[in-house]
Amino acid sequence: MASGGGEAVELRNKQVILKHHVSGFPKETDFELRTSSINSKVPEGSNGVLLQSLYLSVDPYMRLRMRRMEDPGHYFTSFTPGSVIDGGGVGRVLDSRDPNFKKGDLVRGMIGWEEYTLVTAPETLYKIEHNDVPISYYTGILSAVGLTAYVGFFEVCSPKKGEYVFVSAASGAVGHLVGQFAKLAGCYVVGSAGSKEKVDLLKDKLGFDEAFNYKEEEDLNATLKRFFPEGIDIYFENVGGKMLDAVLLNMRTHGRISVCGMISLYNSDQPEGPKNIMSLVYKRIRMEGFMVRDYYSFYPKYFDWVLPYIREGKVIYIEDIVEGLESCPDALIGLFKGRNIGKQVIRVAYE
Amino acid sequence: MASGGGEAVELRNKQVILKHHVSGFPKETDFELRTSSINSKVPEGSNGVLLQSLYLSVDPYMRLRMRRMEDPGHYFTSFTPGSVIDGGGVGRVLDSRDPNFKKGDLVRGMIGWEEYTLVTAPETLYKIEHNDVPISYYTGILSAVGLTAYVGFFEVCSPKKGEYVFVSAASGAVGHLVGQFAKLAGCYVVGSAGSKEKVDLLKDKLGFDEAFNYKEEEDLNATLKRFFPEGIDIYFENVGGKMLDAVLLNMRTHGRISVCGMISLYNSDQPEGPKNIMSLVYKRIRMEGFMVRDYYSFYPKYFDWVLPYIREGKVIYIEDIVEGLESCPDALIGLFKGRNIGKQVIRVAYE
C-alpha cells in the first residue's frame, strides 16, 4: 500500500531513553531526554504505521524491563540501554503502509516513549472503536491493564458470590478495578493502600467494603485478622513481601492467590521470599502467576462486559494524568513511591 | 456390641511420649519412653477398638506436629506434651466394641506410638483386605503415603505424556513413588537425593531417567539447567528452601508445582522464603499445596490402579524397617538427617 499524500518532512521527535540497566531504586538520572527527528512518511518497503503519541501508559512492570534479565525464560525483555523506552499507549495515525490503518485513525498498542513512533509490527496495534469514552481509557481500563484485572480476577481466582477478597495496591491501576469487579461478582472486598486519601477513595467512591492504610499498621497479620475474621478466600497479589507473608497466614482452606505482580520487590536484586510459604500446604492454597498476554483473546468478551458498566457509572475508572513526555521518568519513579492514584498516564499531545 | 470373650488382664504398654513442644532440630531428649499399662478389654460404654501395634509409620510431617501451632487454620494439630505421639500404623484387633471390627482383624489408621492403642474413633480405621502384599505396605504405599504420591502427582499436577518432571527427596517415602508414577505416565523424570547410594537406587532400580546428589552440587540452578535444558514442566516439591529457588528459575511456561511438603524448613522457626517467587508470574506457574486428607475418596481408585503394578513388580516399593518401639524417636530424627532410604517404618511386633 502506498503511503498517504502530503509532503515528507522531518519532525522533531523528543524521546525518553534508558541510559543503562538499573538495579536498586530508579532515579531520574537513569533516563535521558533526547531530541531526535523522524520522517513524516513511512519509508518505502516498510509496512509500518507512523503514530503521533497522545497518551502513554506508565506501569510498574516497566521497572522489571529496566533490569538486565539473566533468565531467558522471562516474558519481559529488557529495555536496550541507549534506546527509546516502549510501553502501552494511544496514538493517532499520521501515515500508514498497512491497509488496516489510515491517517487519522486512533489506535492503541505498544508504542515508544517519544512524540512520534514508527510501528513496524502493526499487527500489534488495535483500532479504537468506541468514541463515547475518553481515549485515554485505552491506556488503562480499555487496554491490557483492564484486561489484567478482569482475567486475573475472574479467570485465575474463580470467584464465588459471598467470598472474601483482599486486594493489595488497591488504589492502583489494576487494584481499583479488581476491587470493583469483585463487588460486581458479589464478593466482600477489602483493599490496602498507602495513604488516607487512597483509603477514603476506596471506601467512599469505589464501593470497597473496607480499606486500610498499610503504612499505619504495625502488624499486618493482626490487621488482616481484624478485617477478615473468617479468613481470605481470594487474594489479588500486587505487592509481595511482608503483605504476602501476612496474607498466607490468613488464607482460608482452598483459597486462591492470583499473582499479578509484586511491586515491593521490583527495586531489590535479592528480595526476601515469603517465609510462610508452607501455608500453601496447610491451607491447600493455589497460588498462580499470570500474564495478560495469554488472555488477549478475551478482549472482545471483556469489552462487551465492561463498557456498559463504564457508561452506566457502575465501574469508576480513576486516572492520574500528567502532562508532557518529559514527565515520564518521574511518573515511573513515582509509582514506587506510591504517588499515583489510579492509573498513571502521560498526556503527550491533545487529541 | 459386647466385647469379645476371654478374661480381662492388664497389659504392659510401652509408649513414646513427646516431652515438650520442640523448636530447632529435634533430639532424642525431646522424647521419653514410658511404660504404662492398658486393660485388654475395651471398656464398657465405649465403641472403641483395642489394637496391638504391628507397624508404625514415621513421617516428616510429624515434625510439624511437634511444634506449638500458633495458627488455628492449620490442618495439623500439635502433639500434646506429656502424651503419646500418634501417627499412621498397622495393628491387629485384640478386642472390639465396634461391629465393623472383630478380634484378629488387621487394620490401618491413626494409632499411638505404643504397644497397644485404644482407638476411640474406629471410623478412622480401615480393614486390610489384600493379604498377598506385606502388611507393612499399609503404612506406606497402601496408605496415605502412597495416596499422597498418587493424587499429588496425577490430580494436582495434571501431567501429560512427555513432560519433564523433577522430584526432590526422590528416594523418600513419597518421592520414590512419585518418580515411578511419573514414568508410568510417560514423563521424563529426574530426582534429587542426598547420597550416591540413593542416586544409584533411583537410576538403577527405580527407573528414573536421571538423578543427582544435591549435596555434591555447588550451584543448583546450573545443575537443573544441565538436567533440564528444556526446563521443568512439573515439580513435585518435598524440600523447599534453596531447591525451590533453583526450580523457580528453571520452570517452563505454564509449569505446575505440587507442594507436598518442605522438609528443609521444618526445623526452623524463621525459614527463608523463595526469593525467586516472581517467577510464578514470569512463567505463569501454578503452585498448589495439597493434603491427602482431601482425597481419601480416591482410595478405591488408587488401590485398583496401584495393586496390579505392585504385584507385577512394575512399581517397586522400598521400605526402611527398624525394629522396636524404642527406635521411633531416632527414626524420626533420622528423616531430617537423610538417613532413611524409602519409607521409614518401625516394626513393633511381628504379625
XYZ file of C-alpha atoms in Angstrom:
702
model
C 0.000 0.000 0.000
C 1.265 3.437 -0.842
C 1.838 5.932 1.890
C -0.727 8.758 2.119
C -0.493 12.110 0.425
C 1.292 15.231 1.595
C 4.894 16.122 1.572
C 7.529 14.329 3.603
C 9.054 16.491 6.316
C 11.368 15.844 9.207
C 9.531 16.051 12.519
C 11.237 16.911 15.761
C 10.918 13.836 17.959
C 11.537 14.105 21.694
C 12.315 10.701 23.181
C 12.880 9.149 26.586
C 15.945 6.926 26.590
C 17.036 4.409 29.215
C 20.716 5.152 29.784
C 21.698 1.856 31.391
C 20.250 -1.147 33.154
C 19.204 -0.264 36.666
C 19.468 -2.010 39.994
C 18.091 -0.517 43.171
C 15.615 2.333 43.283
C 15.340 4.059 39.867
C 16.457 7.701 39.575
C 15.784 10.438 37.036
C 19.434 10.200 36.009
C 18.807 6.650 34.760
C 16.876 8.285 31.933
C 17.797 10.809 29.310
C 15.604 13.115 27.274
C 16.864 13.226 23.702
C 15.658 15.236 20.740
C 15.821 13.308 17.524
C 13.957 13.607 14.242
C 11.732 11.311 12.240
C 10.401 11.438 8.716
C 6.691 12.177 8.471
C 6.285 9.377 5.912
C 6.614 5.658 6.487
C 9.637 4.562 4.446
C 9.053 2.710 1.214
C 9.367 -1.048 1.543
C 8.057 -0.950 5.083
C 4.532 -1.984 6.058
C 4.782 0.200 9.130
C 2.471 2.750 10.696
C 3.655 6.150 11.890
C 1.883 7.373 15.013
C 1.744 10.612 16.901
C 1.768 9.691 20.594
C -1.210 11.028 22.516
C -1.217 9.102 25.814
C 1.442 6.839 27.313
C 0.866 4.235 29.964
C 3.231 4.149 32.951
C 3.183 0.759 34.669
C 5.104 -0.997 37.457
C 6.178 -3.915 35.251
C 8.262 -1.454 33.232
C 10.671 -1.339 36.161
C 11.390 -5.035 35.544
C 12.309 -4.272 31.962
C 14.858 -1.735 33.217
C 16.857 -4.630 34.664
C 19.270 -6.811 32.875
C 17.330 -10.073 32.658
C 19.502 -13.107 33.245
C 16.829 -15.666 32.694
C 15.914 -16.334 29.062
C 12.571 -17.757 30.191
C 11.390 -14.292 31.113
C 8.396 -12.928 29.368
C 9.613 -9.394 29.791
C 12.503 -8.466 27.580
C 14.844 -5.861 28.991
C 14.930 -2.379 27.543
C 18.038 -1.739 25.491
C 20.321 0.853 27.077
C 20.629 3.850 24.796
C 17.268 3.144 23.148
C 13.786 4.547 23.492
C 11.598 3.004 26.171
C 8.385 1.417 24.934
C 5.115 0.641 26.615
C 1.366 0.780 26.166
C -0.068 3.887 24.611
C -2.589 5.580 22.393
C -1.675 7.358 19.174
C -3.068 8.894 16.043
C -2.027 7.525 12.677
C -0.045 10.100 10.691
C 0.923 7.812 7.872
C 0.473 4.141 7.115
C 1.580 1.491 4.673
C -0.628 -1.104 6.372
C -4.066 -1.421 4.711
C -5.745 -1.841 8.116
C -4.833 1.636 9.296
C -5.315 5.009 7.661
C -4.310 8.545 8.501
C -6.346 9.902 11.382
C -7.184 6.528 12.947
C -6.829 6.342 16.683
C -5.026 3.191 17.823
C -3.718 1.574 20.992
C -0.772 -0.751 21.359
C 2.902 -0.812 22.279
C 4.491 2.477 21.331
C 7.655 4.371 22.184
C 8.129 6.990 24.854
C 8.545 9.564 22.126
C 6.442 12.090 20.265
C 6.266 10.025 17.093
C 6.642 6.267 16.760
C 7.126 4.180 13.701
C 5.403 0.889 14.490
C 6.955 -1.758 12.276
C 4.724 -4.590 13.503
C 1.297 -3.013 13.031
C -0.440 -6.320 13.759
C 0.171 -5.422 17.423
C -1.985 -2.294 17.097
C -5.718 -2.189 17.773
C -8.006 0.415 16.273
C -10.002 2.357 18.870
C -13.658 1.782 18.177
C -15.673 3.325 20.960
C -15.573 7.069 20.839
C -18.065 7.674 23.627
C -15.390 7.144 26.308
C -12.213 9.195 26.781
C -9.468 7.843 24.550
C -7.011 7.903 27.447
C -9.046 4.951 28.792
C -7.351 2.920 26.078
C -4.133 3.066 28.089
C -5.948 1.627 31.099
C -9.368 0.163 31.673
C -9.762 -0.439 27.928
C -6.273 -1.899 27.469
C -4.144 -4.685 28.900
C -4.447 -3.001 32.307
C -8.193 -3.524 32.486
C -7.954 -6.965 30.933
C -5.363 -7.853 33.597
C -7.840 -7.021 36.332
C -10.595 -8.943 34.562
C -8.795 -12.193 33.747
C -6.634 -12.102 36.884
C -9.750 -11.996 38.976
C -12.367 -13.947 37.055
C -10.209 -16.499 35.228
C -7.411 -17.109 37.735
C -9.343 -16.773 41.011
C -12.651 -18.443 40.046
C -14.599 -16.255 42.494
C -17.889 -17.304 44.026
C -20.544 -14.969 45.365
C -20.014 -14.167 49.022
C -16.319 -14.953 49.083
C -13.828 -12.786 50.972
C -11.485 -10.916 48.663
C -8.390 -8.938 49.537
C -6.690 -6.624 47.044
C -3.321 -5.006 47.716
C -2.202 -1.835 45.963
C -5.942 -1.372 45.758
C -5.904 2.213 44.564
C -3.516 1.361 41.750
C -4.379 0.965 38.094
C -5.249 -2.725 38.327
C -6.234 -2.891 42.001
C -9.004 -0.312 41.908
C -10.623 -2.203 39.057
C -10.228 -5.641 40.676
C -11.999 -4.392 43.794
C -14.930 -3.049 41.784
C -15.107 -6.208 39.665
C -15.142 -8.298 42.844
C -18.059 -6.244 44.184
C -19.916 -6.833 40.918
C -19.289 -10.559 41.496
C -20.985 -10.343 44.892
C -17.835 -10.677 46.994
C -16.822 -8.941 50.215
C -13.849 -6.761 49.330
C -11.112 -5.159 51.402
C -8.277 -3.157 49.899
C -4.951 -1.921 51.192
C -3.320 1.302 50.076
C -0.664 3.716 51.287
C -2.482 6.902 52.337
C -5.663 8.110 53.988
C -6.705 9.791 50.762
C -6.459 6.489 48.905
C -8.295 4.585 51.628
C -11.110 7.137 51.597
C -11.355 6.849 47.835
C -11.684 3.068 48.028
C -14.397 3.170 50.654
C -16.293 6.316 49.702
C -16.152 6.320 45.940
C -15.234 2.847 44.682
C -17.506 0.721 46.885
C -14.898 -1.354 48.720
C -16.428 -2.792 51.897
C -13.328 -1.855 53.863
C -9.882 -0.462 53.242
C -6.813 0.299 55.322
C -3.558 2.213 55.112
C -0.855 -0.432 55.405
C 1.692 2.189 56.421
C -0.189 2.787 59.651
C -0.422 -0.869 60.620
C 2.180 -2.297 62.986
C 1.298 -5.932 62.493
C -0.216 -6.839 59.135
C -1.150 -10.293 60.354
C -3.292 -8.745 63.115
C -4.687 -6.214 60.643
C -5.850 -8.922 58.274
C -7.328 -10.916 61.160
C -9.326 -7.801 62.066
C -10.653 -7.264 58.543
C -11.081 -10.948 57.749
C -12.144 -12.765 60.928
C -13.270 -15.644 58.687
C -10.119 -15.558 56.571
C -9.430 -14.675 52.948
C -10.737 -16.753 50.052
C -9.086 -14.771 47.283
C -6.016 -12.583 47.371
C -5.225 -10.484 44.337
C -1.479 -10.030 44.762
C 0.100 -6.814 43.560
C 2.783 -6.163 46.169
C 4.567 -9.265 47.575
C 6.901 -9.013 50.563
C 5.520 -8.606 54.068
C 1.959 -8.325 52.855
C 2.104 -11.713 51.148
C 3.527 -13.263 54.301
C 0.671 -11.864 56.368
C -1.876 -12.976 53.784
C -0.517 -16.534 53.775
C -1.320 -16.757 57.488
C -4.851 -15.528 56.886
C -5.965 -17.529 53.879
C -8.885 -19.917 54.152
C -8.638 -23.549 53.170
C -8.663 -23.916 49.384
C -8.005 -20.206 48.945
C -6.618 -18.778 45.724
C -3.860 -16.254 45.218
C -3.698 -14.632 41.824
C -0.221 -13.185 41.362
C -0.397 -10.164 39.117
C 2.825 -8.573 40.341
C 4.904 -7.841 43.428
C 5.767 -4.173 43.279
C 7.536 -4.184 46.651
C 10.230 -6.454 45.183
C 10.986 -4.684 41.922
C 13.750 -2.448 43.191
C 15.638 -5.196 45.000
C 18.104 -7.620 43.484
C 17.802 -10.052 46.375
C 14.239 -9.732 47.582
C 13.099 -11.738 50.579
C 10.737 -14.565 49.799
C 7.568 -15.397 51.697
C 8.685 -17.288 54.800
C 5.135 -18.550 55.393
C 5.129 -20.420 52.096
C 4.264 -23.683 53.894
C 0.790 -22.222 54.347
C 0.222 -23.314 50.760
C 0.154 -26.839 52.169
C -1.612 -26.155 55.457
C -4.425 -24.307 53.696
C -4.225 -26.147 50.359
C -3.805 -22.845 48.560
C -3.472 -22.442 44.828
C -1.084 -19.611 44.001
C -0.907 -18.805 40.350
C 1.014 -16.250 38.382
C -0.477 -14.970 35.168
C 0.309 -12.632 32.336
C -2.319 -10.801 30.400
C -0.719 -11.658 27.060
C -2.024 -15.218 27.471
C -5.536 -13.795 27.541
C -5.662 -11.344 24.638
C -8.393 -13.474 23.081
C -10.614 -12.312 25.963
C -10.599 -8.691 24.763
C -13.952 -8.787 22.946
C -15.660 -10.562 25.838
C -14.121 -8.154 28.337
C -15.042 -5.044 26.358
C -18.634 -6.264 25.973
C -18.752 -6.820 29.722
C -17.056 -3.677 30.948
C -18.247 -0.962 28.532
C -21.853 -0.938 29.801
C -20.587 -0.669 33.391
C -18.392 2.274 32.424
C -21.227 4.022 30.602
C -23.654 3.456 33.478
C -21.099 4.653 36.029
C -21.109 1.262 37.764
C -17.383 0.941 37.294
C -15.469 4.096 38.082
C -12.120 4.451 36.433
C -9.579 6.724 38.091
C -6.800 8.294 36.065
C -3.785 10.233 37.224
C -2.807 12.167 34.098
C 0.448 14.111 33.949
C 1.352 16.436 31.100
C 4.308 16.052 28.789
C 6.702 13.390 27.602
C 9.438 14.753 29.846
C 7.311 13.747 32.876
C 7.637 10.055 32.051
C 10.700 9.195 34.185
C 9.386 10.965 37.251
C 5.967 9.351 36.826
C 7.522 5.892 36.613
C 9.621 6.537 39.704
C 6.519 7.889 41.410
C 4.780 4.510 41.087
C 7.295 3.095 43.566
C 6.753 5.979 45.943
C 3.015 5.390 45.853
C 2.397 8.827 44.424
C -0.206 7.991 41.803
C -3.862 7.387 42.491
C -5.440 5.134 39.900
C -3.862 4.734 36.509
C -0.717 6.728 35.827
C -0.931 8.226 32.338
C 1.156 10.780 30.451
C -0.543 13.098 28.029
C 1.955 13.763 25.243
C -0.398 15.648 22.955
C -4.074 16.585 22.885
C -6.355 14.758 20.501
C -21.864 -54.718 70.751
C -20.323 -56.759 73.540
C -16.609 -57.082 73.837
C -15.121 -60.444 72.815
C -14.512 -63.401 75.109
C -11.518 -64.059 77.298
C -10.533 -62.632 80.611
C -9.535 -59.013 81.110
C -5.903 -58.558 82.009
C -3.606 -55.565 82.342
C -1.098 -55.436 79.514
C 2.260 -53.726 79.808
C 2.178 -50.851 77.345
C 5.422 -49.176 76.328
C 4.762 -45.724 74.909
C 6.672 -42.914 73.231
C 5.814 -39.560 74.764
C 6.603 -36.082 73.464
C 8.012 -34.256 76.469
C 7.540 -30.708 75.205
C 6.993 -28.705 72.047
C 10.159 -28.501 70.043
C 11.857 -25.754 68.090
C 15.081 -26.301 66.198
C 16.467 -29.701 65.328
C 14.705 -32.478 67.299
C 16.731 -34.518 69.808
C 16.198 -37.865 71.495
C 15.746 -36.000 74.771
C 12.601 -34.367 73.369
C 11.014 -37.801 73.722
C 10.507 -40.119 76.660
C 9.910 -43.837 76.725
C 7.293 -44.622 79.323
C 5.919 -47.954 80.487
C 2.235 -47.788 81.236
C -0.495 -50.438 81.322
C -3.747 -50.920 79.482
C -6.699 -53.237 80.010
C -7.005 -55.992 77.429
C -10.725 -55.297 77.097
C -12.394 -52.275 75.573
C -14.227 -50.558 78.438
C -17.991 -50.916 78.628
C -19.869 -47.942 77.209
C -17.152 -47.330 74.649
C -17.466 -48.258 70.975
C -13.688 -48.420 70.736
C -11.289 -50.891 69.223
C -8.176 -52.129 71.043
C -5.208 -52.748 68.743
C -1.844 -54.327 69.121
C 0.582 -52.179 67.157
C 2.493 -54.065 64.465
C 3.997 -51.370 62.241
C 4.285 -47.623 62.791
C 4.808 -45.030 60.103
C 7.491 -42.381 60.667
C 6.880 -39.334 58.500
C 8.364 -35.842 58.090
C 5.056 -34.060 58.729
C 5.171 -35.394 62.295
C 7.926 -32.880 62.983
C 5.385 -30.121 62.326
C 3.093 -31.583 64.951
C 5.940 -31.377 67.471
C 5.701 -27.587 67.264
C 3.324 -25.375 69.098
C 0.983 -24.293 66.324
C 0.007 -20.655 66.579
C -2.297 -20.605 63.625
C -5.727 -22.160 64.202
C -6.111 -22.623 60.448
C -3.542 -25.404 60.484
C -4.597 -28.812 59.404
C -2.026 -30.431 61.649
C -2.855 -30.318 65.324
C 0.141 -30.197 67.626
C 1.033 -33.190 69.739
C 0.194 -32.683 73.398
C 3.305 -32.541 75.584
C 3.261 -35.421 78.066
C 1.051 -37.529 75.810
C 1.641 -40.398 73.420
C 2.584 -39.485 69.873
C 0.224 -40.740 67.203
C 0.650 -41.395 63.523
C -0.158 -43.841 60.782
C 0.183 -47.513 61.558
C -0.991 -51.073 61.193
C -2.381 -53.103 64.069
C -4.217 -56.281 64.934
C -7.561 -56.062 66.694
C -7.379 -57.553 70.190
C -10.828 -56.526 71.288
C -13.633 -54.506 69.755
C -16.967 -52.982 70.632
C -17.421 -51.742 67.070
C -19.434 -54.177 64.912
C -17.199 -53.477 61.899
C -14.104 -54.917 63.527
C -13.520 -58.243 65.226
C -10.648 -59.830 67.107
C -7.820 -60.797 64.761
C -8.655 -58.251 62.037
C -5.717 -56.380 60.611
C -6.372 -52.650 60.281
C -4.590 -49.481 59.277
C -5.228 -45.977 60.550
C -4.011 -43.429 63.062
C -2.615 -45.209 66.079
C -0.381 -44.359 69.014
C 3.349 -44.843 69.273
C 2.700 -47.545 71.866
C 2.381 -51.280 72.015
C -1.389 -51.210 72.424
C -3.769 -48.480 71.348
C -7.393 -47.995 72.234
C -8.899 -46.354 69.157
C -11.990 -44.484 70.294
C -12.981 -43.278 66.822
C -12.910 -46.587 64.924
C -14.500 -44.947 61.851
C -10.964 -43.738 61.129
C -9.709 -47.327 60.795
C -9.642 -49.283 57.535
C -9.659 -53.056 57.417
C -6.739 -54.540 55.483
C -8.159 -56.527 52.608
C -5.308 -57.651 50.401
C -3.204 -60.279 52.055
C -0.965 -61.008 49.087
C 1.236 -57.995 49.847
C 3.260 -57.404 53.015
C 1.082 -55.778 55.649
C 3.789 -53.204 56.378
C 2.856 -51.759 52.960
C -0.248 -50.450 54.682
C 1.911 -47.870 56.451
C 3.235 -46.687 53.078
C 2.349 -47.408 49.507
C -1.053 -48.717 50.566
C -1.778 -45.870 52.976
C -1.955 -42.084 52.920
C 1.718 -42.051 51.871
C 1.032 -43.782 48.582
C -2.183 -41.858 48.045
C -0.195 -38.652 48.598
C 2.136 -39.565 45.747
C -0.798 -40.527 43.529
C -3.084 -37.519 43.998
C -0.221 -35.062 44.411
C 1.077 -36.088 41.033
C -1.964 -37.005 38.972
C -4.606 -34.696 40.462
C -2.555 -31.625 41.363
C -0.006 -31.664 38.513
C -2.220 -32.805 35.607
C 0.734 -34.479 33.867
C 0.871 -35.023 30.142
C 2.934 -37.657 28.376
C 6.406 -36.428 27.525
C 6.512 -33.687 30.138
C 9.654 -33.009 32.177
C 9.225 -33.904 35.838
C 11.515 -33.133 38.740
C 11.102 -34.802 42.140
C 13.060 -33.703 45.207
C 13.661 -36.010 48.177
C 13.234 -38.583 45.452
C 14.381 -41.573 47.463
C 11.961 -40.749 50.270
C 8.679 -42.455 51.003
C 6.588 -40.271 48.706
C 9.300 -39.230 46.237
C 10.333 -42.682 45.115
C 6.713 -43.448 44.281
C 6.077 -40.151 42.506
C 9.040 -40.781 40.221
C 7.797 -44.236 39.289
C 4.237 -42.981 38.792
C 5.568 -40.229 36.525
C 7.425 -42.825 34.440
C 4.194 -44.822 34.139
C 2.578 -41.601 32.877
C 5.195 -41.352 30.113
C 7.117 -38.441 31.581
C 10.853 -37.752 31.692
C 11.832 -37.930 35.353
C 14.813 -36.618 37.293
C 15.173 -36.993 41.047
C 17.410 -35.403 43.646
C 18.618 -37.194 46.760
C 21.374 -36.862 49.342
C 23.809 -39.711 48.719
C 25.395 -41.738 45.937
C 23.636 -44.847 47.196
C 20.257 -43.134 46.856
C 21.076 -41.749 43.425
C 22.119 -45.190 42.216
C 18.911 -46.674 43.547
C 16.825 -44.123 41.655
C 18.597 -44.700 38.367
C 19.385 -48.408 38.539
C 16.392 -49.859 40.310
C 13.511 -47.391 40.174
C 13.694 -46.319 36.551
C 14.348 -42.590 36.966
C 15.843 -41.177 33.777
C 18.399 -39.234 35.781
C 19.199 -38.461 39.390
C 21.743 -36.344 41.241
C 23.167 -35.896 44.724
C 22.241 -32.341 45.680
C 24.931 -32.303 48.365
C 27.594 -32.501 45.675
C 26.222 -29.659 43.579
C 27.652 -26.179 44.050
C 25.022 -24.317 42.070
C 21.591 -25.937 41.959
C 20.425 -23.546 39.248
C 23.226 -24.758 36.965
C 22.519 -28.363 37.960
C 18.895 -28.101 36.969
C 19.827 -26.382 33.703
C 22.071 -29.358 32.996
C 19.390 -31.956 33.675
C 16.555 -29.930 32.177
C 17.889 -27.982 29.195
C 14.256 -27.532 28.098
C 13.056 -26.618 31.589
C 10.760 -28.310 34.083
C 7.053 -28.787 33.447
C 6.214 -30.362 36.784
C 7.995 -30.068 40.112
C 6.902 -32.330 42.933
C 8.036 -30.305 45.925
C 9.165 -32.129 49.038
C 12.011 -29.968 50.310
C 11.592 -26.179 49.875
C 14.464 -23.784 50.531
C 17.313 -23.434 48.052
C 16.000 -26.206 45.833
C 12.687 -24.432 45.318
C 14.513 -21.227 44.447
C 16.568 -23.025 41.819
C 13.486 -24.773 40.459
C 11.605 -21.484 40.098
C 14.341 -20.282 37.736
C 14.070 -23.444 35.664
C 10.344 -23.915 35.279
C 8.763 -23.815 31.854
C 5.892 -21.532 30.983
C 2.640 -22.818 32.480
C 4.531 -25.230 34.724
C 2.978 -26.729 37.815
C 4.446 -27.127 41.282
C 2.676 -29.541 43.565
C 3.650 -28.742 47.143
C 3.593 -31.880 49.223
C 5.946 -30.634 51.918
C 9.142 -28.675 52.530
C 11.274 -30.815 54.792
C 14.228 -28.411 54.707
C 12.114 -25.853 56.604
C 10.638 -27.980 59.361
C 13.353 -27.433 61.933
C 13.466 -23.665 61.529
C 11.188 -21.143 63.184
C 12.049 -18.445 60.668
C 12.695 -20.233 57.404
C 13.765 -18.273 54.362
C 11.158 -17.968 51.664
C 11.747 -18.429 47.946
C 13.282 -15.192 46.719
C 12.528 -16.124 43.100
C 8.794 -16.151 43.776
C 8.227 -13.628 40.955
C 8.954 -16.498 38.575
C 5.354 -17.515 39.246
C 4.425 -14.503 37.128
C 7.212 -14.667 34.553
C 6.480 -18.332 33.831
C 2.765 -18.268 34.690
C 3.298 -21.083 37.173
C 0.584 -22.693 39.227
C 1.917 -23.634 42.665
C -0.525 -25.593 44.739
C -0.346 -27.082 48.183
C -2.386 -30.150 48.921
C -3.184 -32.512 51.743
C -4.038 -36.109 51.235
C -6.981 -35.932 53.622
C -8.911 -34.025 50.956
C -8.533 -37.031 48.672
C -9.443 -40.011 50.857
C -12.316 -40.731 48.473
C -9.654 -41.659 45.906
C -8.508 -44.690 47.919
C -10.503 -47.315 45.987
C -9.459 -45.869 42.623
C -5.841 -45.658 43.746
C -5.745 -49.188 45.150
C -7.264 -50.570 41.946
C -4.619 -48.718 39.976
C -1.549 -49.470 42.092
C -2.085 -53.039 43.286
C -1.561 -54.623 39.859
C 1.644 -52.628 39.413
C 2.901 -53.803 42.788
C 2.043 -57.426 42.027
C 3.684 -57.276 38.591
C 6.776 -55.581 40.006
C 6.188 -52.511 37.856
C 6.168 -50.316 40.913
C 8.903 -51.105 43.389
C 8.262 -50.081 46.951
C 11.287 -49.534 49.188
C 10.955 -49.847 52.940
C 13.433 -48.999 55.641
C 12.197 -51.074 58.571
C 13.671 -50.623 62.050
C 12.879 -52.902 64.966
C 11.238 -51.851 68.194
C 9.073 -49.065 69.532
C 12.051 -47.533 71.317
C 13.595 -46.825 67.875
C 10.825 -44.355 66.989
C 12.469 -41.103 68.162
C 15.771 -41.873 66.487
C 13.998 -42.886 63.289
C 12.041 -39.636 63.209
C 15.197 -37.613 63.799
C 16.904 -39.678 61.118
C 14.433 -38.420 58.493
C 15.954 -34.957 58.857
C 19.455 -36.341 58.558
C 18.510 -38.119 55.355
C 19.287 -41.486 56.870
C 16.329 -43.479 55.583
C 16.007 -44.890 52.097
C 12.401 -45.270 51.064
C 9.664 -45.448 53.642
C 10.732 -45.322 57.282
C 8.778 -47.927 59.249
C 9.042 -49.276 62.786
C 8.202 -52.896 63.433
C 6.708 -53.022 66.927
C 5.624 -56.666 66.804
C 5.606 -59.468 64.258
C 2.302 -60.455 62.737
